[in-house]
């Protein structure tokens, strides 16, 4: 599966695992995220050939605390190939970034499940747009950074619009971004360290028109029952 369902409980665990002060320069560096408007995602998801969303990590050298961000591009008629991941680069003419980025000035040791369920923030009027050359530069900076290089081998997270071993189940990513009363899409970073390596977890959360985190509206389908959020870490392999 190239996009993994995740509960608020599990997402909170990922956030609670984020590296703290033992990783310099400061712990709030890694507690970051942002809010997108839903309009671009809705538009992309309804175009013919929609295959998924590629989120690229970026690091602006002018950002003093080393806080990364993401820029997203849609993929059409795209077949993800884990053997070619090292060759993937930001390729769209423009990239959509959250209109509002945020970080947390709160202590890292807290109940992050409760935090995620109740998080309410100002919402953007428009998303931010950056050029291909800027995204490529910011992505290169991310990959060269000592902390991110150690904890995320590839500078992207791909969310597919299909379930690899369930070809009859289609458009669950489209459903996620277009269902219910979702007006915005918010991302957070989590972290997991396993015997296979260290992974940043990019978590997507639907947001209502008032700026509060909400849940996916369930449907009569076993893949959506009790599903709330989406997450994906680094590729390959798809099931990591």
Coordinates of C-alpha atoms in Angstrom, one line a residue:
X1 CA 0.0 0.0 0.0
X2 CA 1.5 3.3 -1.0
X3 CA -0.7 5.4 1.3
X4 CA -1.3 4.1 4.8
X5 CA -4.4 4.6 6.9
X6 CA -3.5 5.8 10.4
X7 CA -5.6 6.5 13.5
X8 CA -5.3 9.6 15.6
X9 CA -3.9 7.4 18.3
X10 CA -1.1 6.0 16.1
X11 CA -0.4 9.5 14.7
X12 CA 0.0 10.8 18.2
X13 CA 2.5 8.0 18.9
X14 CA 4.5 9.0 15.9
X15 CA 4.6 12.6 17.0
X16 CA 5.5 11.6 20.5
X17 CA 8.6 9.8 19.1
X18 CA 10.0 12.9 17.5
X19 CA 13.6 13.5 18.4
X20 CA 14.0 15.9 21.3
X21 CA 16.8 18.0 22.7
X22 CA 19.4 15.3 22.2
X23 CA 19.3 16.3 18.6
X24 CA 20.7 19.8 18.1
X25 CA 20.0 22.6 17.5
X26 CA 16.6 22.7 19.3
X27 CA 13.6 20.5 19.8
X28 CA 11.0 22.7 18.3
X29 CA 12.8 22.4 14.9
X30 CA 11.1 19.1 14.3
X31 CA 7.6 20.0 15.6
X32 CA 6.4 21.6 12.4
X33 CA 3.6 21.5 9.9
X34 CA 1.3 23.5 7.8
X35 CA -2.2 24.1 6.4
X36 CA -3.2 23.9 2.7
X37 CA -6.5 25.0 1.2
X38 CA -8.4 22.0 -0.2
X39 CA -9.0 23.6 -3.6
X40 CA -5.9 22.4 -5.4
X41 CA -6.2 18.9 -4.1
X42 CA -9.9 18.8 -5.0
X43 CA -9.1 20.0 -8.6
X44 CA -6.2 17.5 -9.1
X45 CA -8.1 14.6 -7.7
X46 CA -10.9 15.1 -10.2
X47 CA -8.7 15.3 -13.2
X48 CA -8.4 12.3 -15.6
X49 CA -5.5 10.1 -14.9
X50 CA -4.9 11.3 -11.3
X51 CA -2.4 8.9 -9.8
X52 CA -1.4 10.5 -6.5
X53 CA 0.4 13.2 -4.6
X54 CA 4.2 13.6 -4.3
X55 CA 5.2 15.7 -1.2
X56 CA 8.7 17.0 -1.3
X57 CA 10.6 18.1 1.8
X58 CA 12.4 21.4 1.6
X59 CA 14.7 23.3 3.8
X60 CA 15.2 27.0 3.3
X61 CA 18.8 28.1 4.2
X62 CA 17.4 31.4 5.4
X63 CA 15.2 29.7 8.0
X64 CA 17.3 30.2 11.2
X65 CA 15.9 27.3 13.2
X66 CA 16.2 24.6 10.5
X67 CA 12.5 24.0 10.2
X68 CA 11.6 22.0 7.1
X69 CA 8.5 22.3 5.0
X70 CA 6.8 20.4 2.2
X71 CA 5.8 21.3 -1.4
X72 CA 3.4 19.1 -3.3
X73 CA 2.9 18.2 -6.9
X74 CA 0.1 16.0 -8.4
X75 CA 1.0 12.9 -10.4
X76 CA -1.0 11.7 -13.5
X77 CA -0.7 8.4 -15.2
X78 CA 2.2 7.8 -12.9
X79 CA 3.4 4.3 -11.9
X80 CA 5.6 4.4 -8.7
X81 CA 8.7 2.3 -9.2
X82 CA 10.6 1.6 -6.0
X83 CA 13.7 0.7 -8.0
X84 CA 13.8 4.2 -9.5
X85 CA 13.1 6.2 -6.4
X86 CA 16.7 7.5 -6.2
X87 CA 16.2 9.2 -9.6
X88 CA 13.0 11.0 -8.7
X89 CA 13.3 14.8 -8.5
X90 CA 10.8 17.6 -8.2
X91 CA 9.4 17.9 -11.7
X92 CA 6.3 20.1 -11.8
X93 CA 6.6 23.7 -13.1
X94 CA 5.2 24.9 -9.8
X95 CA 4.7 23.5 -6.3
X96 CA 2.0 24.2 -3.8
X97 CA 3.1 24.9 -0.2
X98 CA 0.9 25.5 2.8
X99 CA -0.4 29.1 3.0
X100 CA 0.3 28.9 6.8
X101 CA 3.3 27.1 8.2
X102 CA 3.5 26.5 12.0
X103 CA 5.7 25.1 14.7
X104 CA 5.0 24.2 18.3
X105 CA 6.5 26.1 21.2
X106 CA 5.0 23.5 23.6
X107 CA 7.0 20.8 25.5
X108 CA 7.6 17.8 23.4
X109 CA 6.4 15.4 26.1
X110 CA 2.6 15.6 26.0
X111 CA -0.6 13.7 24.9
X112 CA -0.2 14.2 21.1
X113 CA -3.3 12.1 20.3
X114 CA -5.4 14.6 22.2
X115 CA -3.5 17.5 20.7
X116 CA -4.1 16.3 17.2
X117 CA -7.8 15.6 17.8
X118 CA -8.3 19.1 19.2
X119 CA -5.9 21.2 17.2
X120 CA -7.5 24.3 15.8
X121 CA -5.4 26.9 14.0
X122 CA -5.9 29.9 11.7
X123 CA -6.4 28.9 8.1
X124 CA -4.9 30.4 4.9
X125 CA -6.8 32.3 2.2
X126 CA -4.5 31.0 -0.5
X127 CA -1.7 28.5 -0.7
X128 CA 1.9 29.6 -1.4
X129 CA 3.4 28.8 -4.8
X130 CA 7.1 28.2 -5.4
X131 CA 9.0 27.5 -8.6
X132 CA 10.5 24.2 -9.8
X133 CA 14.0 25.6 -9.4
X134 CA 13.4 26.8 -5.8
X135 CA 11.8 23.5 -4.8
X136 CA 14.7 21.5 -6.2
X137 CA 17.1 23.8 -4.3
X138 CA 15.2 23.5 -1.0
X139 CA 15.0 19.7 -1.5
X140 CA 18.7 19.5 -2.0
X141 CA 19.3 21.5 1.1
X142 CA 17.0 19.1 3.0
X143 CA 18.9 16.0 1.8
X144 CA 22.3 17.6 2.7
X145 CA 21.2 18.6 6.2
X146 CA 22.9 16.4 8.8
X147 CA 19.8 15.7 10.9
X148 CA 17.4 15.1 8.0
X149 CA 20.0 13.1 6.0
X150 CA 20.4 10.7 9.0
X151 CA 16.6 10.3 9.6
X152 CA 15.1 10.4 6.1
X153 CA 17.0 8.9 3.3
X154 CA 14.8 10.2 0.5
X155 CA 13.4 13.7 0.4
X156 CA 9.8 12.9 -0.4
X157 CA 6.6 11.0 0.6
X158 CA 4.3 9.6 -2.1
X159 CA 0.6 9.1 -1.5
X160 CA -1.0 6.9 -4.2
X161 CA -4.6 6.9 -5.3
X162 CA -4.8 3.1 -5.4
X163 CA -4.2 0.2 -3.1
X164 CA -1.5 -1.9 -4.7
X165 CA -2.9 -5.4 -3.9
X166 CA -6.6 -4.3 -4.2
X167 CA -7.0 -3.1 -7.9
X168 CA -10.8 -3.1 -7.5
X169 CA -10.6 -0.5 -4.8
X170 CA -10.0 2.9 -6.5
X171 CA -9.7 6.5 -5.6
X172 CA -9.3 6.3 -1.8
X173 CA -6.9 9.3 -1.8
X174 CA -9.4 11.2 -4.0
X175 CA -12.1 10.2 -1.4
X176 CA -10.0 11.4 1.4
X177 CA -9.4 14.9 0.0
X178 CA -12.9 15.4 -1.4
X179 CA -15.2 13.8 1.2
X180 CA -17.5 15.5 3.7
X181 CA -16.9 19.0 4.9
X182 CA -13.2 19.1 4.4
X183 CA -12.1 22.6 3.7
X184 CA -8.4 22.4 4.4
X185 CA -5.7 19.8 4.6
X186 CA -3.1 19.9 7.4
X187 CA 0.2 18.1 7.7
X188 CA 2.3 17.1 10.7
X189 CA 5.5 15.3 11.0
X190 CA 6.0 12.1 13.1
X191 CA 8.9 9.8 13.6
X192 CA 9.6 6.1 13.8
X193 CA 12.8 4.2 14.4
X194 CA 12.9 0.5 13.5
X195 CA 15.5 -2.1 12.8
X196 CA 15.2 -1.1 9.1
X197 CA 16.1 2.5 9.8
X198 CA 14.7 5.9 10.9
X199 CA 11.7 7.4 9.2
X200 CA 10.0 10.7 9.2
X201 CA 6.2 10.1 9.0
X202 CA 4.2 12.7 7.0
X203 CA 0.7 12.7 8.4
X204 CA -2.3 14.2 6.5
X205 CA -5.2 15.5 8.5
X206 CA -8.6 16.7 7.1
X207 CA -9.6 20.1 8.5
X208 CA -13.0 21.7 8.7
X209 CA -13.9 25.3 7.6
X210 CA -13.3 26.6 11.1
X211 CA -9.7 25.4 11.1
X212 CA -10.2 22.4 13.4
X213 CA -8.9 19.0 12.7
X214 CA -11.7 16.5 11.9
X215 CA -12.0 12.9 10.7
X216 CA -12.7 11.1 7.4
X217 CA -16.4 10.4 7.0
X218 CA -16.6 6.6 7.0
X219 CA -18.3 4.7 4.2
X220 CA -19.5 1.1 3.9
X221 CA -16.2 -0.2 2.8
X222 CA -13.8 -2.1 5.0
X223 CA -10.9 0.0 3.9
X224 CA -12.5 3.2 5.2
X225 CA -14.2 1.9 8.4
X226 CA -12.6 3.6 11.3
X227 CA -10.1 5.4 9.1
X228 CA -9.3 8.9 10.1
X229 CA -6.0 10.1 8.7
X230 CA -3.4 9.2 6.1
X231 CA 0.3 8.8 6.5
X232 CA 3.3 7.9 4.5
X233 CA 7.0 7.8 5.2
X234 CA 9.9 7.4 2.9
X235 CA 10.2 5.1 -0.1
X236 CA 11.2 2.4 -0.8
X237 CA 9.8 0.0 -0.1
X238 CA 6.1 0.9 -0.4
X239 CA 5.1 -1.0 2.7
X240 CA 7.8 0.4 5.0

